[in-house]
Coordinates of C-alpha atoms and ligand atoms in Angstrom, one line a residue:
X1 CA -5.8 3.1 0.3
X2 CA -4.3 2.0 -3.1
X3 CA -1.3 4.1 -3.9
X4 CA 1.1 4.1 -6.8
X5 CA 4.5 5.9 -6.8
X6 CA 6.2 6.7 -10.1
X7 CA 10.0 6.9 -9.7
X8 CA 12.0 5.0 -7.1
X9 CA 14.7 7.6 -6.4
X10 CA 15.3 9.0 -2.9
X11 CA 11.9 10.8 -2.8
X12 CA 9.7 8.1 -4.4
X13 CA 11.2 5.2 -2.5
X14 CA 11.1 6.8 0.9
X15 CA 7.6 8.0 0.3
X16 CA 6.4 4.6 -0.9
X17 CA 8.0 2.6 1.9
X18 CA 6.7 5.0 4.5
X19 CA 3.1 4.9 3.1
X20 CA 3.2 1.1 3.0
X21 CA 4.5 1.1 6.6
X22 CA 1.5 3.3 7.6
X23 CA -0.9 0.7 6.2
X24 CA -1.5 1.6 2.5
X25 CA -1.2 -0.8 -0.4
X26 CA 1.7 0.7 -2.4
X27 CA 3.1 -0.1 -5.8
X28 CA 6.3 1.6 -6.7
X29 CA 6.9 1.9 -10.5
X30 CA 10.2 2.5 -12.3
X31 CA 11.4 2.0 -15.9
X32 CA 14.7 0.7 -14.6
X33 CA 14.2 -3.1 -14.5
X34 CA 17.5 -3.8 -12.7
X35 CA 16.5 -1.5 -9.9
X36 CA 13.0 -3.1 -9.6
X37 CA 14.6 -6.5 -9.5
X38 CA 16.9 -5.4 -6.7
X39 CA 14.0 -3.9 -4.8
X40 CA 12.0 -7.1 -5.2
X41 CA 14.8 -8.9 -3.4
X42 CA 14.4 -6.4 -0.5
X43 CA 17.6 -4.5 -1.4
X44 CA 17.5 -0.8 -1.5
X45 CA 19.4 0.8 -4.4
X46 CA 20.3 3.8 -2.3
X47 CA 22.0 4.2 1.0
X48 CA 19.6 5.7 3.5
X49 CA 19.7 4.8 7.2
X50 CA 17.0 2.3 8.2
X51 CA 15.4 2.1 4.7
X52 CA 16.1 -1.6 4.3
X53 CA 14.6 -2.2 7.8
X54 CA 11.4 -0.2 7.1
X55 CA 11.1 -1.9 3.7
X56 CA 11.1 -5.2 5.5
X57 CA 8.5 -4.1 8.0
X58 CA 6.2 -2.9 5.2
X59 CA 6.9 -5.7 2.8
X60 CA 3.4 -7.3 2.8
X61 CA 1.9 -4.1 1.5
X62 CA 4.7 -3.0 -0.8
X63 CA 5.1 -4.0 -4.5
X64 CA 7.7 -3.0 -7.0
X65 CA 6.9 -3.1 -10.7
X66 CA 8.0 -2.0 -14.2
X67 CA 4.4 -2.3 -15.5
X68 CA 2.5 1.0 -15.6
X69 CA -0.8 -0.7 -16.0
X70 CA -0.2 -2.9 -12.9
X71 CA 0.8 0.0 -10.8
X72 CA -1.7 2.7 -12.1
X73 CA -4.9 1.1 -13.1
X74 CA -6.5 0.6 -9.7
X75 CA -4.6 3.4 -7.8
X76 CA -6.6 6.0 -5.9
X77 CA -3.6 8.2 -5.3
X78 CA -0.7 8.4 -7.7
X79 CA 2.5 10.2 -6.7
X80 CA 4.8 11.4 -9.5
X81 CA 8.3 11.4 -7.9
X82 CA 10.6 11.4 -11.0
X83 CA 13.8 13.3 -11.3
X84 CA 13.8 16.9 -12.5
X85 CA 17.5 17.6 -12.9
X86 CA 18.7 21.1 -13.9
X87 CA 19.2 22.1 -17.5
X88 CA 22.1 24.4 -18.5
X89 CA 19.8 27.5 -18.3
X90 CA 18.8 26.7 -14.7
X91 CA 15.3 25.4 -15.6
X92 CA 14.5 21.8 -14.6
X93 CA 14.4 19.1 -17.2
X94 CA 10.7 18.0 -17.3
X95 CA 11.1 15.1 -19.7
X96 CA 10.5 12.4 -17.1
X97 CA 7.6 14.4 -15.6
X98 CA 6.0 14.5 -19.0
X99 CA 6.4 10.8 -19.6
X100 CA 5.0 10.0 -16.2
X101 CA 2.0 12.2 -16.7
X102 CA 1.2 10.6 -20.0
X103 CA 1.6 7.1 -18.5
X104 CA -0.9 8.1 -15.8
X105 CA -3.4 9.4 -18.4
X106 CA -3.1 6.2 -20.4
X107 CA -3.5 3.8 -17.5
X108 CA -5.9 5.2 -14.8
X109 CA -9.2 3.5 -14.5
X110 CA -10.4 4.3 -11.0
X111 CA -13.4 6.6 -11.0
X112 CA -11.6 9.2 -8.9
X113 CA -7.8 9.6 -8.8
X114 CA -5.6 12.2 -7.1
X115 CA -2.4 12.7 -9.0
X116 CA 0.2 14.1 -6.7
X117 CA 3.3 16.1 -7.9
X118 CA 5.9 15.1 -5.4
X119 CA 8.8 16.0 -7.8
X120 CA 10.0 19.5 -7.3
X121 CA 8.5 21.2 -10.3
X122 CA 8.3 24.8 -11.6
X123 CA 5.4 26.8 -10.4
X124 CA 2.4 26.2 -12.7
X125 CA 3.4 22.6 -13.5
X126 CA 0.3 21.3 -11.8
X127 CA -1.8 22.8 -14.5
X128 CA 0.6 21.4 -17.2
X129 CA 0.5 17.9 -15.7
X130 CA -3.3 18.0 -15.6
X131 CA -3.5 18.9 -19.3
X132 CA -1.0 16.1 -20.2
X133 CA -3.0 13.5 -18.2
X134 CA -6.3 14.7 -19.7
X135 CA -4.9 14.4 -23.3
X136 CA -3.5 11.0 -22.8
X137 CA -6.6 9.8 -21.0
X138 CA -8.9 11.0 -23.8
X139 CA -6.9 9.5 -26.6
X140 CA -7.0 6.1 -24.8
X141 CA -10.5 6.2 -23.5
X142 CA -12.8 8.1 -25.8
X143 CA -16.2 8.3 -24.1
X144 CA -15.4 6.7 -20.7
X145 CA -14.9 8.8 -17.6
X146 CA -12.4 9.1 -14.9
X147 CA -12.3 12.1 -12.7
X148 CA -8.8 13.1 -11.7
X149 CA -7.3 16.0 -9.9
X150 CA -3.7 17.1 -9.7
X151 CA -2.4 18.2 -6.3
X152 CA 1.0 19.3 -5.1
X153 CA 2.6 17.7 -2.0
X154 CA 6.1 19.0 -1.7
X155 CA 8.7 16.9 0.2
X156 CA 11.0 18.2 2.9
X157 CA 13.1 15.1 3.5
X158 CA 16.8 15.4 4.1
X159 CA 19.0 12.7 2.7
X160 CA 20.5 10.8 5.6
X161 CA 17.5 11.4 7.8
X162 CA 14.7 11.0 5.3
X163 CA 12.7 8.4 7.2
X164 CA 12.9 10.3 10.5
X165 CA 11.9 13.5 8.6
X166 CA 8.9 11.7 7.0
X167 CA 7.5 9.9 10.0
X168 CA 8.0 12.9 12.4
X169 CA 7.6 15.7 9.9
X170 CA 7.3 19.4 10.8
X171 CA 4.4 19.6 8.3
X172 CA 2.6 18.0 5.4
X173 CA 1.7 20.5 2.7
X174 CA -1.0 19.8 0.1
X175 CA -1.9 22.2 -2.6
X176 CA -5.0 21.8 -4.7
X177 CA -8.1 23.8 -5.7
X178 CA -10.3 20.7 -5.2
X179 CA -11.7 20.1 -1.7
X180 CA -12.0 16.3 -2.3
X181 CA -8.4 16.0 -3.3
X182 CA -7.4 17.8 -0.1
X183 CA -9.5 15.5 2.1
X184 CA -8.3 12.4 0.2
X185 CA -4.7 13.5 1.0
X186 CA -5.5 14.2 4.6
X187 CA -7.0 10.7 4.9
X188 CA -3.9 9.2 3.3
X189 CA -1.6 11.0 5.8
X190 CA -4.0 10.6 8.8
X191 CA -1.8 8.0 10.6
X192 CA 1.1 10.3 10.3
X193 CA -0.7 13.5 11.1
X194 CA -2.3 12.0 14.2
X195 CA 0.8 9.8 15.0
X196 CA -1.5 6.8 15.5
X197 CA 1.1 4.3 14.1
X198 CA 3.4 2.2 16.3
X199 CA 6.9 3.6 15.8
X200 CA 9.5 1.1 14.4
X201 CA 12.0 0.2 17.1
X202 CA 14.8 1.7 15.0
X203 CA 13.0 5.0 14.5
X204 CA 11.5 5.8 17.8
X205 CA 9.0 8.7 18.1
X206 CA 10.8 11.8 19.6
X207 CA 9.7 12.6 23.1
X208 CA 6.5 14.8 23.3
X209 CA 6.0 14.5 19.5
X210 CA 2.2 14.6 19.2
X211 CA 0.9 15.7 15.8
X212 CA 2.2 16.8 12.3
X213 CA 0.9 20.1 11.0
X214 CA -1.3 19.7 8.0
X215 CA -1.4 22.7 5.7
X216 CA -3.6 22.9 2.7
X217 CA -3.3 25.7 0.1
X218 CA -3.9 26.4 -3.6
X219 CA -1.7 24.6 -6.0
X220 CA 0.7 27.4 -6.8
X221 CA 1.4 28.3 -3.2
X222 CA 2.3 24.6 -2.4
X223 CA 4.7 24.6 -5.4
X224 CA 6.3 27.9 -4.2
X225 CA 6.5 26.7 -0.6
X226 CA 9.0 24.0 -1.7
X227 CA 11.3 26.4 -3.6
X228 CA 11.0 29.0 -0.9
X229 CA 11.9 26.5 1.9
X230 CA 15.0 25.2 0.1
X231 CA 16.1 28.7 -0.9
X232 CA 15.7 30.0 2.6
X233 CA 17.7 27.1 4.1
X234 CA 20.4 27.6 1.4
X235 CA 20.6 31.3 2.2
X236 CA 20.8 30.7 5.9
X237 CA 23.9 28.5 5.3
X238 CA 25.4 31.1 2.9
X239 CA 24.7 33.9 5.4
X240 CA 26.6 32.2 8.2
X241 CA 29.4 31.4 5.7
X242 CA 29.6 35.1 4.8
X243 CA 29.7 36.0 8.5
X244 CA 32.3 33.3 9.0
X245 CA 34.7 34.9 6.5
X246 CA 34.3 38.2 8.3
X247 CA 34.9 36.3 11.6
X248 CA 38.3 35.2 10.3
X249 CA 39.2 38.8 9.4
X250 CA 38.1 40.4 12.7
X251 CA 39.4 37.6 14.9
X252 CA 36.0 36.2 16.0
X253 CA 35.0 32.5 16.3
X254 CA 32.1 31.6 14.0
X255 CA 31.0 28.8 16.3
X256 CA 30.4 31.3 19.1
X257 CA 28.7 33.7 16.7
X258 CA 26.4 31.0 15.3
X259 CA 25.5 29.9 18.8
X260 CA 24.9 33.5 19.9
X261 CA 22.5 34.3 17.1
X262 CA 20.9 30.8 17.0
X263 CA 19.7 31.1 20.6
X264 CA 17.3 33.8 19.4
X265 CA 14.2 31.8 18.8
X266 CA 13.3 34.1 15.9
X267 CA 16.5 33.0 14.1
X268 CA 16.8 29.4 15.4
X269 CA 20.0 27.4 15.7
X270 CA 19.5 25.1 12.7
X271 CA 21.4 25.5 9.4
X272 CA 24.0 27.8 10.9
X273 CA 26.8 25.3 10.6
X274 CA 29.5 27.3 8.8
X275 CA 32.0 25.6 6.5
X276 CA 32.4 24.7 2.9
X277 CA 28.7 25.4 2.1
X278 CA 25.9 23.4 0.6
X279 CA 26.0 20.7 -2.0
X280 CA 23.6 18.0 -3.0
X281 CA 20.9 17.7 -5.7
X282 CA 18.4 20.0 -4.2
X283 CA 19.7 23.4 -3.1
X284 CA 21.7 24.2 -6.3
X285 CA 18.8 23.0 -8.5
X286 CA 16.0 24.7 -6.6
X287 CA 17.8 28.1 -6.2
X288 CA 18.6 28.0 -9.9
X289 CA 15.0 27.3 -10.8
X290 CA 13.7 30.0 -8.5
X291 CA 16.1 32.6 -10.1
X292 CA 15.0 31.4 -13.5
X293 CA 11.2 31.6 -12.6
X294 CA 11.9 35.2 -11.3
X295 CA 13.5 36.0 -14.6
X296 CA 10.5 34.7 -16.5
X297 CA 8.4 37.3 -14.6
X298 CA 11.0 40.1 -14.8
X299 CA 11.9 39.8 -11.1
X300 CA 15.5 39.6 -10.2
X301 CA 15.9 37.2 -7.2
X302 CA 18.8 39.1 -5.7
X303 CA 18.9 37.3 -2.3
X304 CA 18.8 33.8 -3.8
X305 CA 21.5 34.8 -6.3
X306 CA 23.7 36.1 -3.5
X307 CA 23.2 32.8 -1.6
X308 CA 24.5 31.0 -4.6
X309 CA 27.4 33.3 -5.2
X310 CA 28.6 33.0 -1.5
X311 CA 28.3 29.2 -1.8
X312 CA 30.4 29.1 -5.0
X313 CA 33.0 31.3 -3.3
X314 CA 33.4 28.9 -0.3
X315 CA 34.7 26.2 -2.6
X316 CA 37.2 28.6 -4.2
X317 CA 38.2 30.0 -0.8
X318 CA 39.1 26.5 0.4
X319 CA 41.6 26.1 -2.4
X320 CA 42.9 29.6 -2.0
X321 CA 43.5 29.1 1.7
X322 CA 45.4 26.0 0.9
X323 CA 47.4 27.7 -1.8
X324 CA 48.2 30.5 0.6
X325 CA 49.6 28.0 3.1
X326 CA 51.5 25.7 0.7
X327 CA 52.5 28.5 -1.8
X328 CA 52.9 25.9 -4.5
X329 CA 50.1 23.4 -5.4
X330 CA 51.9 21.8 -8.3
X331 CA 53.1 18.3 -7.3
X332 CA 51.5 18.5 -3.9
X333 CA 49.7 15.5 -2.5
X334 CA 46.4 16.4 -0.9
X335 CA 44.2 14.0 1.1
X336 CA 40.5 14.4 1.3
X337 CA 38.3 13.1 4.1
X338 CA 34.7 12.8 3.0
X339 CA 33.4 12.7 -0.6
X340 CA 29.6 12.5 -0.2
X341 CA 27.8 15.9 -0.2
X342 CA 26.9 15.4 3.5
X343 CA 27.3 12.6 6.0
X344 CA 25.0 9.6 6.2
X345 CA 24.4 9.4 2.5
X346 CA 26.4 8.1 -0.5
X347 CA 25.0 10.8 -2.8
X348 CA 27.7 12.6 -4.7
X349 CA 25.6 15.1 -6.6
X350 CA 27.1 18.5 -6.5
X351 CA 29.5 17.3 -3.8
X352 CA 31.9 20.0 -2.7
X353 CA 34.6 17.3 -2.5
X354 CA 34.5 16.9 -6.2
X355 CA 34.7 20.6 -7.0
X356 CA 37.5 21.2 -4.6
X357 CA 39.4 18.1 -5.7
X358 CA 39.1 19.2 -9.4
X359 CA 40.3 22.7 -8.7
X360 CA 43.3 21.2 -7.0
X361 CA 44.0 18.8 -9.8
X362 CA 43.6 21.7 -12.3
X363 CA 46.4 23.5 -10.4
X364 CA 48.7 20.5 -10.6
X365 CA 48.1 18.7 -7.2
X366 CA 47.5 15.0 -6.7
X367 CA 44.3 14.2 -4.7
X368 CA 43.5 11.1 -2.8
X369 CA 40.1 10.8 -1.1
X370 CA 38.2 8.5 1.3
X371 CA 34.6 8.2 2.3
X372 CA 33.1 5.6 4.7
X373 CA 30.0 5.0 2.5
X374 CA 30.3 6.7 -0.9
X375 CA 33.6 5.1 -2.0
X376 CA 32.2 2.6 -4.5
X377 CA 29.9 5.1 -6.0
X378 CA 32.7 7.7 -6.3
X379 CA 35.0 5.2 -8.0
X380 CA 32.3 4.6 -10.6
X381 CA 30.8 8.1 -10.9
X382 CA 34.2 9.9 -10.8
X383 CA 36.1 7.4 -12.9
X384 CA 36.8 10.1 -15.5
X385 CA 38.6 12.3 -13.0
X386 CA 42.1 12.0 -11.8
X387 CA 41.0 11.7 -8.2
X388 CA 42.6 8.6 -6.5
X389 CA 41.0 6.7 -3.7
X390 CA 42.4 5.4 -0.4
X391 CA 41.1 2.3 1.4
X392 CA 41.0 3.9 4.8
X393 CA 40.7 7.3 6.3
X394 CA 44.3 7.0 7.7
X395 CA 45.7 6.2 4.3
X396 CA 44.9 9.7 2.9
X397 CA 47.6 11.1 5.3
X398 CA 50.3 9.0 3.7
X399 CA 52.9 11.4 2.3
X400 CA 50.3 14.2 2.2
X401 CA 51.2 17.9 2.1
X402 CA 47.8 18.6 3.6
X403 CA 44.6 16.9 4.4
X404 CA 41.2 18.6 3.9
X405 CA 38.1 17.5 5.8
X406 CA 35.2 18.0 3.5
X407 CA 32.3 15.9 4.9
X408 CA 31.8 15.7 8.6
X409 CA 31.4 11.9 9.1
X410 CA 31.5 11.2 12.8
X411 CA 34.1 8.4 12.3
X412 CA 36.7 11.0 11.3
X413 CA 36.7 12.1 15.0
X414 CA 38.2 8.6 15.8
X415 CA 41.3 9.0 13.6
X416 CA 44.5 8.7 15.5
X417 CA 45.9 12.1 14.5
X418 CA 49.2 11.7 16.3
X419 CA 49.9 8.5 14.3
X420 CA 48.5 10.0 11.1
X421 CA 50.7 13.1 11.5
X422 CA 53.8 10.9 11.4
X423 CA 52.9 9.7 7.9
X424 CA 52.5 13.2 6.5
X425 CA 55.0 15.2 4.6
X426 CA 53.6 18.4 6.1
X427 CA 51.4 18.3 9.2
X428 CA 48.6 20.5 7.9
X429 CA 44.9 19.9 8.2
X430 CA 42.1 22.2 6.8
X431 CA 38.8 21.5 8.5
X432 CA 36.1 22.6 6.0
X433 CA 33.3 21.8 8.4
X434 CA 34.4 22.9 11.8
X435 CA 34.1 19.3 12.8
X436 CA 37.4 18.4 14.5
X437 CA 38.4 19.3 18.0
X438 CA 41.1 22.0 17.7
X439 CA 42.6 21.1 21.0
X440 CA 43.0 17.4 20.1
X441 CA 44.5 18.3 16.7
X442 CA 46.9 20.8 18.2
X443 CA 48.0 18.2 20.8
X444 CA 48.7 15.7 18.0
X445 CA 51.1 18.2 16.6
X446 CA 49.2 19.2 13.5
X447 CA 48.5 22.7 12.3
X448 CA 44.8 23.1 11.8
X449 CA 43.0 25.8 9.8
X450 CA 39.2 26.1 10.0
X451 CA 36.8 28.3 8.1
X452 CA 35.5 31.0 10.3
X453 CA 38.2 31.2 13.0
X454 CA 41.4 33.1 12.9
X455 CA 43.7 30.3 14.0
Ligands
UGA511 C1 17.4 19.6 1.5 C2 16.3 20.1 2.5 O1 16.9 20.2 3.8 C3 15.1 19.2 2.6 O2 14.1 19.8 3.4 C4 14.6 19.0 1.2 O3 13.5 18.1 1.2 C5 15.6 18.4 0.3 O4 16.8 19.3 0.2 C6 15.1 18.3 -1.1 O5 14.7 19.3 -1.7 O6 15.0 17.2 -1.6 P1 19.3 17.7 1.6 O7 19.8 18.3 0.4 O8 19.1 16.2 1.6 O9 17.9 18.3 2.0 O10 20.3 18.0 2.8 P2 20.5 19.1 3.9 O11 20.6 18.5 5.2 O12 19.5 20.2 3.7 O13 21.9 19.7 3.5 C7 22.1 20.4 2.3 C8 23.5 20.9 2.2 O14 23.7 22.0 3.2 C9 24.6 19.9 2.6 O15 25.7 19.9 1.7 C10 25.0 20.3 4.0 O16 26.4 19.9 4.3 C11 24.9 21.8 3.9 N1 24.6 22.4 5.3 C12 23.5 22.2 6.0 C13 25.6 23.3 5.8 O17 26.7 23.5 5.1 N2 25.4 23.9 7.0 C14 24.3 23.6 7.7 O18 24.1 24.2 8.8 C15 23.3 22.8 7.2

């Protein structure tokens, strides 16, 4: 099928590359000419494991363009995957969505087009997009006809494992009140649903993985599924973090508690990793939007709000624990291991590392950080802050009064802690992700504090 994707961010690019890999003719459209030029050279503007390789494998069916008419005029399915960042009031900024919908209305020519909202949009946006497309189409094409339908197809990809999540998804959700739109989307995803494609060697199919669930619903339900899924995951993490604070107080070990409850299949063992809490572009934005939608309807979203509050507290708690240990933060040198909001990405949006570092700087400490992948981005995006950057993980230990582990990159397990301890002013490490081996750290002569264990 002929597919266009508007927006080449994380969601748009991974969706476009995957659909081309599955056999569709895909054009990815973006207003950023530099990004499109880079993509045309086969270079991904984002760090996502295996994206470059999958782009290469799908190259013959994949185009990148800044021309809306090239991308949209012949498309049978158009995905809108533009950013919807949070505004100060918690509502998403829909400016890019509006421009994308208007461009679609101006350029579609195919007799039947499914316009798919892939961006996370407030409930009811499907109807709004439809009216924007209709107005733009009518003002450009008085008299001529194009039938189009707006559908919602929320995405559930995690950064760092986006391609794995897409090719071997738990489910594909499509919301529309139009049967033909649902069947068009089912056809588009058929190779994925039925797993008829040959898996790339670098992303093998998990053993016994047979089919992807396909769920169709009305438009609003699909829109709400996206928010509810992210809010539920966020509150699962906040729940375990609340229990982890209690664990510290009563002398329990959160890793045992998480395992003990996670073995109950009704609860499940995923998203029970206690620590510094969630960051990234999605959870904060989507929980804020859900709360704001609730407000619009006079419904306080108390559970979602509590999840947010606990998450904010974790970052404050990390600084408080450190202050309690060091007594004075002024003039202290604090090393930070991990800057990205999670491992296997260079994304720094709502990164806990920034928040914690800033709080320490505000209290007079010097902060030096290292990340295996997000360094260059951090140097650019955090140029206004006083955060300093080390060239290696070991270098953050130099003269440090404490080192905080904030992102659980696997390579941090390979640090020679005995050697690194020798470089420190004070041998203290605070593991914000329950990532390091307490026995090895103790053996190296460091004092380690973890969230969720009374050390
Ligand atoms: C999240 C969802 O998992 C995806 O399903 C969704 O598609 C995506 O948002 C989105 O809306 O675009 P993502 O933000 O990429 O994906 O990353 P996650 O793996 O969900 O992690 C989010 C945050 O929670 C990270 O900061 C991570 O460190 C933290 N986390 C996760 C924990 O603290 N503990 C856990 O047990 C799991």
